[in-house]
Amino acid sequence: MAESMTANKVQEGKINRCRTMDLIRTRPGVSRIEAAEALGLNRSTLTHIVNDLLASGFVAEEQLPSASGRGGRRPIGLKLTPFYLLGIEWQSRFIRITLCTLSGEAVYHKQVDTVSYGRSEFIRVVKEHIEILEKKFGCRICGAGIGLPGRINPHRGIVIESRPLEISSLPLAEELYEALGIPVLIENDANCFAWGEIEERKEFGGNLLCMLLEFHSSPESRNWDQEVGMGIVSRGSVYHGSNYAAGELPAAGGSADGRSLVLRNLKDRSSEEALEYCRTLFSSLEPVISVLDPEILILGGDFSFHRALFEPALKELLSRPWTFSGKGVWEVARGAASFFAKTIFTLPGFNDDALYRGGWEEVLHHKEER
Amino acid sequence: MAESMTANKVQEGKINRCRTMDLIRTRPGVSRIEAAEALGLNRSTLTHIVNDLLASGFVAEEQLPSASGRGGRRPIGLKLTPFYLLGIEWQSRFIRITLCTLSGEAVYHKQVDTVSYGRSEFIRVVKEHIEILEKKFGCRICGAGIGLPGRINPHRGIVIESRPLEISSLPLAEELYEALGIPVLIENDANCFAWGEIEERKEFGGNLLCMLLEFHSSPESRNWDQEVGMGIVSRGSVYHGSNYAAGELPAAGGSADGRSLVLRNLKDRSSEEALEYCRTLFSSLEPVISVLDPEILILGGDFSFHRALFEPALKELLSRPWTFSGKGVWEVARGAASFFAKTIFTLPGFNDDALYRGGWEEVLHHKEER
DNA sequence: CTTTGTTTGTTGATTGTTTCAACAAACAAT
DNA sequence: ATTGTTTGTTGAAACAATCAACAAACAAAG
């Protein structure tokens, strides 16, 4: 996969085409003028670029409901022609699948509970869904973003280590590409959450801290375990650290005094227990939050699923701005789709050996060819 | 200062001129071909760009000692024409001044101990030095980078809050520009340290954690205090957080149990005391380091000044790669110079209201005009 | 219904950057 | 002297972005 790509300088000259596509994707219905202002380009530059994109078929015009204000020519809205992709959360006990547009709208949700940890079952389930969904929605799916627990190298598509899924040192993206027949990007689950929030919360400047509380079934004990993963957003992009281990706590949720933090079976827990749990957790997290100085703390996963349980504790303990994630339990799956979209619509600087560094052109053309 | 600058899109087209200048700065003696490879440009593009730069007088050629290997035309080295700038560390009790080239070599060091906390004394001292140094070295100083403790907004040149220097909410860079007559950039001291390490350690990929231990004289108690500041390097650039408070610990050096961490008068301390101090410090820092996943931890300030005292403790406590800073006590001052150089040789994306967003052309021309 | 003013979008000429391909220069080894 | 190799240059061509003038589309006032 990922053909030769000429040389080093992928397509420096097409940066503004790429930025335009990304803008149209994230703000469907923008006019040429608005786009020009947003991108800092001349009106005529946008006319040229949009003409190219219209001709290539990736962009379409749409009638806008009404004129903007007082007089003047009615602007013409721009939107992507409909492309769909999968956003998937892969945990040891379940798979959550969403079908999304490139703009991030989810048109389909499905959770599948699984019994084995194997990749074969995962592949089978996803393959089935691709077939069903392409029929049901009459579309070609152009790719999939997959969020999974553990240390993931999303640029090369390698799982460095995932204990819940019992995988280590595996070029998973390539394997899935061959098995599924569509481009695949993989990323850590908490980071997927973070990618989703980047797209969701444009009102913020680009420094977020996304905390994901997730149940895992640990292979050794065959028992429920909890893990807190953090997605760090720095300057509008997810921070991976030097070993793709950023956001991981020293001992999973372990406190300094060795007391276990596991809070089994969240249903039927008292708010006192939740408070105690959160107190221990956030006492070791306080310096982290302080040092990272995020604009806002976003809590997802089981934090937001059991929000009634956690809310009083969090209100008491957190001094900085914070909020629950807004997408129910689908943050990771939908975030994985956001990650996929964001990646192919952002030219990856000089990141030579990344997957799909040809950007959206490579991926969307691929869709048509298969 | 900082003239109109036409509009939004400063000079998108001159990115590669800028990148070329930065490369010549950081790798004096590069040939055109090497530069072309490093920047991902065509050979002829570099010929064009270098011709411009030669004509404008900012770059000069130099004879290289010998040919590279087996045959072929001897490459011509490129270097910047000599420009000097000041790198300054401003603490409550002393000022450290260095004179550096734009490539980061320091040609002069001087520490001045001060009695008052006031800006007037600082200005007087620096002004004197500018005069003396320009005579002594027969050069024009083209700017100054200044590192100081507290929360600093380097983009706008504002001190948000500096308790050691008793300053808050002050546009310091502008004030100093008018007082000193040269372009001034200010930045947090730990962050200056980090900027210096970015330039120094090119062997690393861009995720460092720089820890600076510094004495301060706190105005209230008129007593010695210590503070640990962290400079976070993410993807090759210093991370500032959302309120320019990144790298600050909750209560300055305070541990969870409220025990004071202050270790007065580092001379005549035992290694047991140092171990105890470090143990408390790093127990709250462990999650921070783990979550940031840096390639290496770099310890500076009084850590490296009293390295004999701290080394055994650090060897015992730190499991990740770490090292002492290599520049003695001059990390902050020289790092401030690196910060200045790095800033003017890097076109600041779309950071509209930053100082000197005209880049090196604005600053270096300014030097000639005054 | 016409006029005026406003905003959106287009057009063609122009500028500037980058590349390509061919060539010249400089050097080592045979 | 010849050959091969590497560095650097040149002019034509491709391309992207801008500017200024213009056309299109619309609202509101007369």
PDB file of C-alpha atoms in Angstrom, chain B residues 28-260:
ATOM      1  CA  PRO B  28      27.091  27.237   9.306  1.00  0.00           C
ATOM      2  CA  GLY B  29      29.120  26.006   6.364  1.00  0.00           C
ATOM      3  CA  VAL B  30      26.358  24.057   4.611  1.00  0.00           C
ATOM      4  CA  SER B  31      26.584  23.876   0.871  1.00  0.00           C
ATOM      5  CA  ARG B  32      23.692  24.656  -1.439  1.00  0.00           C
ATOM      6  CA  ILE B  33      23.221  20.997  -2.241  1.00  0.00           C
ATOM      7  CA  GLU B  34      23.138  19.908   1.395  1.00  0.00           C
ATOM      8  CA  ALA B  35      20.688  22.699   2.121  1.00  0.00           C
ATOM      9  CA  ALA B  36      18.477  21.661  -0.775  1.00  0.00           C
ATOM     10  CA  GLU B  37      18.360  18.107   0.534  1.00  0.00           C
ATOM     11  CA  ALA B  38      17.709  19.195   4.102  1.00  0.00           C
ATOM     12  CA  LEU B  39      14.877  21.492   3.052  1.00  0.00           C
ATOM     13  CA  GLY B  40      13.413  19.207   0.439  1.00  0.00           C
ATOM     14  CA  LEU B  41      13.944  21.718  -2.368  1.00  0.00           C
ATOM     15  CA  ASN B  42      15.463  21.566  -5.788  1.00  0.00           C
ATOM     16  CA  ARG B  43      19.121  22.501  -6.287  1.00  0.00           C
ATOM     17  CA  SER B  44      18.244  25.367  -8.521  1.00  0.00           C
ATOM     18  CA  THR B  45      15.746  26.749  -6.037  1.00  0.00           C
ATOM     19  CA  LEU B  46      18.559  27.027  -3.570  1.00  0.00           C
ATOM     20  CA  THR B  47      20.766  28.750  -6.077  1.00  0.00           C
ATOM     21  CA  HIS B  48      18.059  31.353  -6.587  1.00  0.00           C
ATOM     22  CA  ILE B  49      17.387  31.831  -2.905  1.00  0.00           C
ATOM     23  CA  VAL B  50      21.056  32.007  -1.980  1.00  0.00           C
ATOM     24  CA  ASN B  51      21.690  34.535  -4.717  1.00  0.00           C
ATOM     25  CA  ASP B  52      19.018  36.745  -3.194  1.00  0.00           C
ATOM     26  CA  LEU B  53      20.447  36.323   0.271  1.00  0.00           C
ATOM     27  CA  LEU B  54      23.975  37.044  -0.938  1.00  0.00           C
ATOM     28  CA  ALA B  55      22.761  40.183  -2.690  1.00  0.00           C
ATOM     29  CA  SER B  56      20.894  41.356   0.382  1.00  0.00           C
ATOM     30  CA  GLY B  57      24.068  40.957   2.409  1.00  0.00           C
ATOM     31  CA  PHE B  58      22.747  38.662   5.134  1.00  0.00           C
ATOM     32  CA  VAL B  59      24.695  35.647   3.889  1.00  0.00           C
ATOM     33  CA  ALA B  60      28.307  35.203   2.847  1.00  0.00           C
ATOM     34  CA  GLU B  61      30.254  32.409   1.196  1.00  0.00           C
ATOM     35  CA  GLU B  62      33.227  30.709   2.743  1.00  0.00           C
ATOM     36  CA  GLN B  63      35.934  28.440   1.447  1.00  0.00           C
ATOM     37  CA  LEU B  64      35.478  24.937   2.782  1.00  0.00           C
ATOM     38  CA  PRO B  65      38.616  23.114   4.030  1.00  0.00           C
ATOM     39  CA  SER B  66      38.473  20.117   1.724  1.00  0.00           C
ATOM     40  CA  ALA B  67      36.304  18.303  -0.749  1.00  0.00           C
ATOM     41  CA  SER B  68      33.685  15.951   0.618  1.00  0.00           C
ATOM     42  CA  GLY B  69      34.985  12.624  -0.665  1.00  0.00           C
ATOM     43  CA  ARG B  70      35.891  11.167  -3.983  1.00  0.00           C
ATOM     44  CA  GLY B  71      36.042  13.765  -6.678  1.00  0.00           C
ATOM     45  CA  GLY B  72      33.517  16.306  -7.726  1.00  0.00           C
ATOM     46  CA  ARG B  73      33.351  20.062  -7.518  1.00  0.00           C
ATOM     47  CA  ARG B  74      34.264  21.467  -4.140  1.00  0.00           C
ATOM     48  CA  PRO B  75      31.158  22.690  -2.312  1.00  0.00           C
ATOM     49  CA  ILE B  76      30.966  26.324  -1.202  1.00  0.00           C
ATOM     50  CA  GLY B  77      30.086  26.904   2.435  1.00  0.00           C
ATOM     51  CA  LEU B  78      27.365  29.349   3.405  1.00  0.00           C
ATOM     52  CA  LYS B  79      27.290  31.361   6.616  1.00  0.00           C
ATOM     53  CA  LEU B  80      25.509  34.333   8.059  1.00  0.00           C
ATOM     54  CA  THR B  81      27.294  37.656   8.066  1.00  0.00           C
ATOM     55  CA  PRO B  82      28.169  38.338  11.711  1.00  0.00           C
ATOM     56  CA  PHE B  83      25.194  39.457  13.761  1.00  0.00           C
ATOM     57  CA  TYR B  84      25.224  39.675  17.522  1.00  0.00           C
ATOM     58  CA  LEU B  85      22.477  39.600  20.083  1.00  0.00           C
ATOM     59  CA  LEU B  86      22.132  39.591  23.844  1.00  0.00           C
ATOM     60  CA  GLY B  87      20.874  36.659  25.868  1.00  0.00           C
ATOM     61  CA  ILE B  88      19.899  37.767  29.341  1.00  0.00           C
ATOM     62  CA  GLU B  89      18.658  36.067  32.495  1.00  0.00           C
ATOM     63  CA  TRP B  90      16.885  38.431  34.838  1.00  0.00           C
ATOM     64  CA  GLN B  91      16.389  37.218  38.378  1.00  0.00           C
ATOM     65  CA  SER B  92      15.604  39.201  41.492  1.00  0.00           C
ATOM     66  CA  ARG B  93      19.144  39.145  42.824  1.00  0.00           C
ATOM     67  CA  PHE B  94      21.274  39.065  39.697  1.00  0.00           C
ATOM     68  CA  ILE B  95      21.406  39.616  35.974  1.00  0.00           C
ATOM     69  CA  ARG B  96      23.345  37.326  33.680  1.00  0.00           C
ATOM     70  CA  ILE B  97      24.293  38.766  30.317  1.00  0.00           C
ATOM     71  CA  THR B  98      25.747  36.945  27.337  1.00  0.00           C
ATOM     72  CA  LEU B  99      26.679  38.180  23.905  1.00  0.00           C
ATOM     73  CA  CYS B 100      25.889  35.566  21.281  1.00  0.00           C
ATOM     74  CA  THR B 101      26.013  35.137  17.560  1.00  0.00           C
ATOM     75  CA  LEU B 102      22.812  34.229  15.799  1.00  0.00           C
ATOM     76  CA  SER B 103      24.149  30.686  15.603  1.00  0.00           C
ATOM     77  CA  GLY B 104      24.144  30.472  19.379  1.00  0.00           C
ATOM     78  CA  GLU B 105      27.837  30.802  20.156  1.00  0.00           C
ATOM     79  CA  ALA B 106      28.430  32.919  23.218  1.00  0.00           C
ATOM     80  CA  VAL B 107      31.423  35.227  22.978  1.00  0.00           C
ATOM     81  CA  TYR B 108      30.959  37.027  26.294  1.00  0.00           C
ATOM     82  CA  HIS B 109      29.557  36.213  29.734  1.00  0.00           C
ATOM     83  CA  LYS B 110      28.928  38.518  32.669  1.00  0.00           C
ATOM     84  CA  GLN B 111      26.972  38.229  35.889  1.00  0.00           C
ATOM     85  CA  VAL B 112      25.897  41.407  37.695  1.00  0.00           C
ATOM     86  CA  ASP B 113      24.500  41.155  41.211  1.00  0.00           C
ATOM     87  CA  THR B 114      21.745  43.606  41.954  1.00  0.00           C
ATOM     88  CA  VAL B 115      20.318  45.078  45.096  1.00  0.00           C
ATOM     89  CA  SER B 116      16.899  46.342  44.059  1.00  0.00           C
ATOM     90  CA  TYR B 117      14.099  44.544  42.273  1.00  0.00           C
ATOM     91  CA  GLY B 118      13.305  47.510  40.066  1.00  0.00           C
ATOM     92  CA  ARG B 119      13.194  47.692  36.307  1.00  0.00           C
ATOM     93  CA  SER B 120      15.226  50.884  36.312  1.00  0.00           C
ATOM     94  CA  GLU B 121      18.319  49.134  37.597  1.00  0.00           C
ATOM     95  CA  PHE B 122      17.874  46.338  35.077  1.00  0.00           C
ATOM     96  CA  ILE B 123      17.566  48.815  32.253  1.00  0.00           C
ATOM     97  CA  ARG B 124      20.589  50.756  33.418  1.00  0.00           C
ATOM     98  CA  VAL B 125      22.759  47.648  33.602  1.00  0.00           C
ATOM     99  CA  VAL B 126      21.714  46.327  30.209  1.00  0.00           C
ATOM    100  CA  LYS B 127      22.063  49.736  28.560  1.00  0.00           C
ATOM    101  CA  GLU B 128      25.586  50.069  29.870  1.00  0.00           C
ATOM    102  CA  HIS B 129      26.473  46.661  28.514  1.00  0.00           C
ATOM    103  CA  ILE B 130      25.094  47.363  25.087  1.00  0.00           C
ATOM    104  CA  GLU B 131      27.333  50.386  24.848  1.00  0.00           C
ATOM    105  CA  ILE B 132      30.418  48.646  26.211  1.00  0.00           C
ATOM    106  CA  LEU B 133      29.958  45.515  24.119  1.00  0.00           C
ATOM    107  CA  GLU B 134      29.299  47.326  20.862  1.00  0.00           C
ATOM    108  CA  LYS B 135      32.550  49.214  21.373  1.00  0.00           C
ATOM    109  CA  LYS B 136      34.517  46.204  22.521  1.00  0.00           C
ATOM    110  CA  PHE B 137      33.396  43.927  19.723  1.00  0.00           C
ATOM    111  CA  GLY B 138      32.911  46.610  17.105  1.00  0.00           C
ATOM    112  CA  CYS B 139      29.441  45.424  16.238  1.00  0.00           C
ATOM    113  CA  ARG B 140      25.839  46.459  16.310  1.00  0.00           C
ATOM    114  CA  ILE B 141      23.647  44.372  18.585  1.00  0.00           C
ATOM    115  CA  CYS B 142      20.495  43.473  16.730  1.00  0.00           C
ATOM    116  CA  GLY B 143      18.271  42.388  19.594  1.00  0.00           C
ATOM    117  CA  ALA B 144      17.912  40.784  22.988  1.00  0.00           C
ATOM    118  CA  GLY B 145      16.181  37.738  24.385  1.00  0.00           C
ATOM    119  CA  ILE B 146      15.395  37.930  28.067  1.00  0.00           C
ATOM    120  CA  GLY B 147      14.478  35.086  30.385  1.00  0.00           C
ATOM    121  CA  LEU B 148      12.730  35.864  33.640  1.00  0.00           C
ATOM    122  CA  PRO B 149      10.717  33.968  36.240  1.00  0.00           C
ATOM    123  CA  GLY B 150       6.932  33.947  36.242  1.00  0.00           C
ATOM    124  CA  ARG B 151       4.117  33.715  33.751  1.00  0.00           C
ATOM    125  CA  ILE B 152       5.173  35.405  30.537  1.00  0.00           C
ATOM    126  CA  ASN B 153       3.389  35.868  27.243  1.00  0.00           C
ATOM    127  CA  PRO B 154       6.319  35.896  24.838  1.00  0.00           C
ATOM    128  CA  HIS B 155       4.172  36.446  21.744  1.00  0.00           C
ATOM    129  CA  ARG B 156       2.871  39.772  22.958  1.00  0.00           C
ATOM    130  CA  GLY B 157       5.788  40.549  25.213  1.00  0.00           C
ATOM    131  CA  ILE B 158       3.695  40.825  28.344  1.00  0.00           C
ATOM    132  CA  VAL B 159       4.572  39.813  31.882  1.00  0.00           C
ATOM    133  CA  ILE B 160       1.374  38.320  33.225  1.00  0.00           C
ATOM    134  CA  GLU B 161       2.750  37.797  36.704  1.00  0.00           C
ATOM    135  CA  SER B 162       6.243  37.587  38.122  1.00  0.00           C
ATOM    136  CA  ARG B 163       6.298  37.435  41.885  1.00  0.00           C
ATOM    137  CA  PRO B 164      10.065  37.350  42.235  1.00  0.00           C
ATOM    138  CA  LEU B 165      10.384  40.524  40.170  1.00  0.00           C
ATOM    139  CA  GLU B 166       7.200  42.103  41.558  1.00  0.00           C
ATOM    140  CA  ILE B 167       5.694  42.688  38.147  1.00  0.00           C
ATOM    141  CA  SER B 168       2.233  41.902  36.882  1.00  0.00           C
ATOM    142  CA  SER B 169       0.258  42.734  33.748  1.00  0.00           C
ATOM    143  CA  LEU B 170       2.975  44.754  32.094  1.00  0.00           C
ATOM    144  CA  PRO B 171       3.925  45.074  28.407  1.00  0.00           C
ATOM    145  CA  LEU B 172       7.573  44.696  29.318  1.00  0.00           C
ATOM    146  CA  ALA B 173       8.972  43.979  25.863  1.00  0.00           C
ATOM    147  CA  GLU B 174       7.670  47.267  24.553  1.00  0.00           C
ATOM    148  CA  GLU B 175       8.984  49.186  27.531  1.00  0.00           C
ATOM    149  CA  LEU B 176      12.411  47.624  27.130  1.00  0.00           C
ATOM    150  CA  TYR B 177      12.404  48.232  23.392  1.00  0.00           C
ATOM    151  CA  GLU B 178      11.899  51.931  23.987  1.00  0.00           C
ATOM    152  CA  ALA B 179      14.416  52.090  26.788  1.00  0.00           C
ATOM    153  CA  LEU B 180      17.129  50.055  25.086  1.00  0.00           C
ATOM    154  CA  GLY B 181      16.549  50.888  21.440  1.00  0.00           C
ATOM    155  CA  ILE B 182      16.821  47.286  20.257  1.00  0.00           C
ATOM    156  CA  PRO B 183      14.152  44.657  19.586  1.00  0.00           C
ATOM    157  CA  VAL B 184      13.392  42.685  22.712  1.00  0.00           C
ATOM    158  CA  LEU B 185      11.678  39.353  23.258  1.00  0.00           C
ATOM    159  CA  ILE B 186      10.861  38.045  26.716  1.00  0.00           C
ATOM    160  CA  GLU B 187      10.143  34.503  27.832  1.00  0.00           C
ATOM    161  CA  ASN B 188       9.846  32.459  30.985  1.00  0.00           C
ATOM    162  CA  ASP B 189      13.218  31.358  32.340  1.00  0.00           C
ATOM    163  CA  ALA B 190      12.536  27.617  32.278  1.00  0.00           C
ATOM    164  CA  ASN B 191      11.216  27.984  28.753  1.00  0.00           C
ATOM    165  CA  CYS B 192      14.388  29.810  27.706  1.00  0.00           C
ATOM    166  CA  PHE B 193      16.316  26.879  29.086  1.00  0.00           C
ATOM    167  CA  ALA B 194      14.145  24.648  26.909  1.00  0.00           C
ATOM    168  CA  TRP B 195      14.692  26.774  23.779  1.00  0.00           C
ATOM    169  CA  GLY B 196      18.412  26.465  24.331  1.00  0.00           C
ATOM    170  CA  GLU B 197      18.200  22.704  24.621  1.00  0.00           C
ATOM    171  CA  ILE B 198      16.142  22.470  21.436  1.00  0.00           C
ATOM    172  CA  GLU B 199      18.955  24.103  19.517  1.00  0.00           C
ATOM    173  CA  GLU B 200      21.655  22.199  21.372  1.00  0.00           C
ATOM    174  CA  ARG B 201      20.293  18.680  21.113  1.00  0.00           C
ATOM    175  CA  LYS B 202      19.341  18.106  17.541  1.00  0.00           C
ATOM    176  CA  GLU B 203      19.887  14.398  17.981  1.00  0.00           C
ATOM    177  CA  PHE B 204      16.533  14.210  19.726  1.00  0.00           C
ATOM    178  CA  GLY B 205      13.228  14.148  18.007  1.00  0.00           C
ATOM    179  CA  GLY B 206      11.494  17.050  19.653  1.00  0.00           C
ATOM    180  CA  ASN B 207      10.008  15.966  22.977  1.00  0.00           C
ATOM    181  CA  LEU B 208      12.115  17.089  25.901  1.00  0.00           C
ATOM    182  CA  LEU B 209      11.401  17.962  29.490  1.00  0.00           C
ATOM    183  CA  CYS B 210      13.685  20.608  30.932  1.00  0.00           C
ATOM    184  CA  MET B 211      13.644  21.129  34.670  1.00  0.00           C
ATOM    185  CA  LEU B 212      15.134  24.251  36.136  1.00  0.00           C
ATOM    186  CA  LEU B 213      15.828  24.612  39.846  1.00  0.00           C
ATOM    187  CA  GLU B 214      16.315  28.252  40.747  1.00  0.00           C
ATOM    188  CA  PHE B 215      16.788  30.298  43.862  1.00  0.00           C
ATOM    189  CA  HIS B 216      14.555  33.279  44.171  1.00  0.00           C
ATOM    190  CA  SER B 217      14.372  36.024  46.670  1.00  0.00           C
ATOM    191  CA  SER B 218      10.725  36.279  47.537  1.00  0.00           C
ATOM    192  CA  PRO B 219       9.650  39.862  48.139  1.00  0.00           C
ATOM    193  CA  GLU B 220       7.381  39.097  51.089  1.00  0.00           C
ATOM    194  CA  SER B 221       9.750  37.165  53.285  1.00  0.00           C
ATOM    195  CA  ARG B 222      12.929  38.755  51.952  1.00  0.00           C
ATOM    196  CA  ASN B 223      14.178  35.237  52.162  1.00  0.00           C
ATOM    197  CA  TRP B 224      15.596  32.603  49.873  1.00  0.00           C
ATOM    198  CA  ASP B 225      13.072  30.440  48.125  1.00  0.00           C
ATOM    199  CA  GLN B 226      13.399  27.722  45.545  1.00  0.00           C
ATOM    200  CA  GLU B 227      11.268  27.015  42.577  1.00  0.00           C
ATOM    201  CA  VAL B 228      11.184  24.255  40.035  1.00  0.00           C
ATOM    202  CA  GLY B 229      10.149  25.436  36.604  1.00  0.00           C
ATOM    203  CA  MET B 230       9.565  23.076  33.749  1.00  0.00           C
ATOM    204  CA  GLY B 231      10.082  23.806  30.092  1.00  0.00           C
ATOM    205  CA  ILE B 232       8.046  21.424  27.993  1.00  0.00           C
ATOM    206  CA  VAL B 233       9.241  20.763  24.473  1.00  0.00           C
ATOM    207  CA  SER B 234       6.598  19.182  22.298  1.00  0.00           C
ATOM    208  CA  ARG B 235       7.266  18.501  18.638  1.00  0.00           C
ATOM    209  CA  GLY B 236      10.332  20.686  18.559  1.00  0.00           C
ATOM    210  CA  SER B 237       8.738  23.748  20.073  1.00  0.00           C
ATOM    211  CA  VAL B 238       8.093  25.033  23.572  1.00  0.00           C
ATOM    212  CA  TYR B 239       4.605  24.382  24.887  1.00  0.00           C
ATOM    213  CA  HIS B 240       3.013  27.317  26.705  1.00  0.00           C
ATOM    214  CA  GLY B 241      -0.375  25.989  27.745  1.00  0.00           C
ATOM    215  CA  SER B 242      -3.527  28.029  27.575  1.00  0.00           C
ATOM    216  CA  ASN B 243      -2.647  30.703  30.130  1.00  0.00           C
ATOM    217  CA  TYR B 244       1.111  30.690  29.721  1.00  0.00           C
ATOM    218  CA  ALA B 245       1.189  28.730  32.948  1.00  0.00           C
ATOM    219  CA  ALA B 246       2.417  25.435  31.518  1.00  0.00           C
ATOM    220  CA  GLY B 247       5.250  23.921  33.489  1.00  0.00           C
ATOM    221  CA  GLU B 248       4.202  25.492  36.771  1.00  0.00           C
ATOM    222  CA  LEU B 249       3.529  23.253  39.711  1.00  0.00           C
ATOM    223  CA  PRO B 250       0.389  23.742  41.830  1.00  0.00           C
ATOM    224  CA  ALA B 251       2.036  25.101  44.956  1.00  0.00           C
ATOM    225  CA  ALA B 252       5.603  26.052  44.164  1.00  0.00           C
ATOM    226  CA  GLY B 253       7.456  22.872  45.024  1.00  0.00           C
ATOM    227  CA  GLY B 254       4.849  22.017  47.615  1.00  0.00           C
ATOM    228  CA  SER B 255       4.106  18.388  48.257  1.00  0.00           C
ATOM    229  CA  ALA B 256       0.686  16.926  48.813  1.00  0.00           C
ATOM    230  CA  ASP B 257       1.101  16.642  52.558  1.00  0.00           C
ATOM    231  CA  GLY B 258       2.032  20.280  52.933  1.00  0.00           C
ATOM    232  CA  ARG B 259       5.579  19.648  54.043  1.00  0.00           C
ATOM    233  CA  SER B 260       7.900  22.394  52.920  1.00  0.00           C
TER     234      SER B 260
END
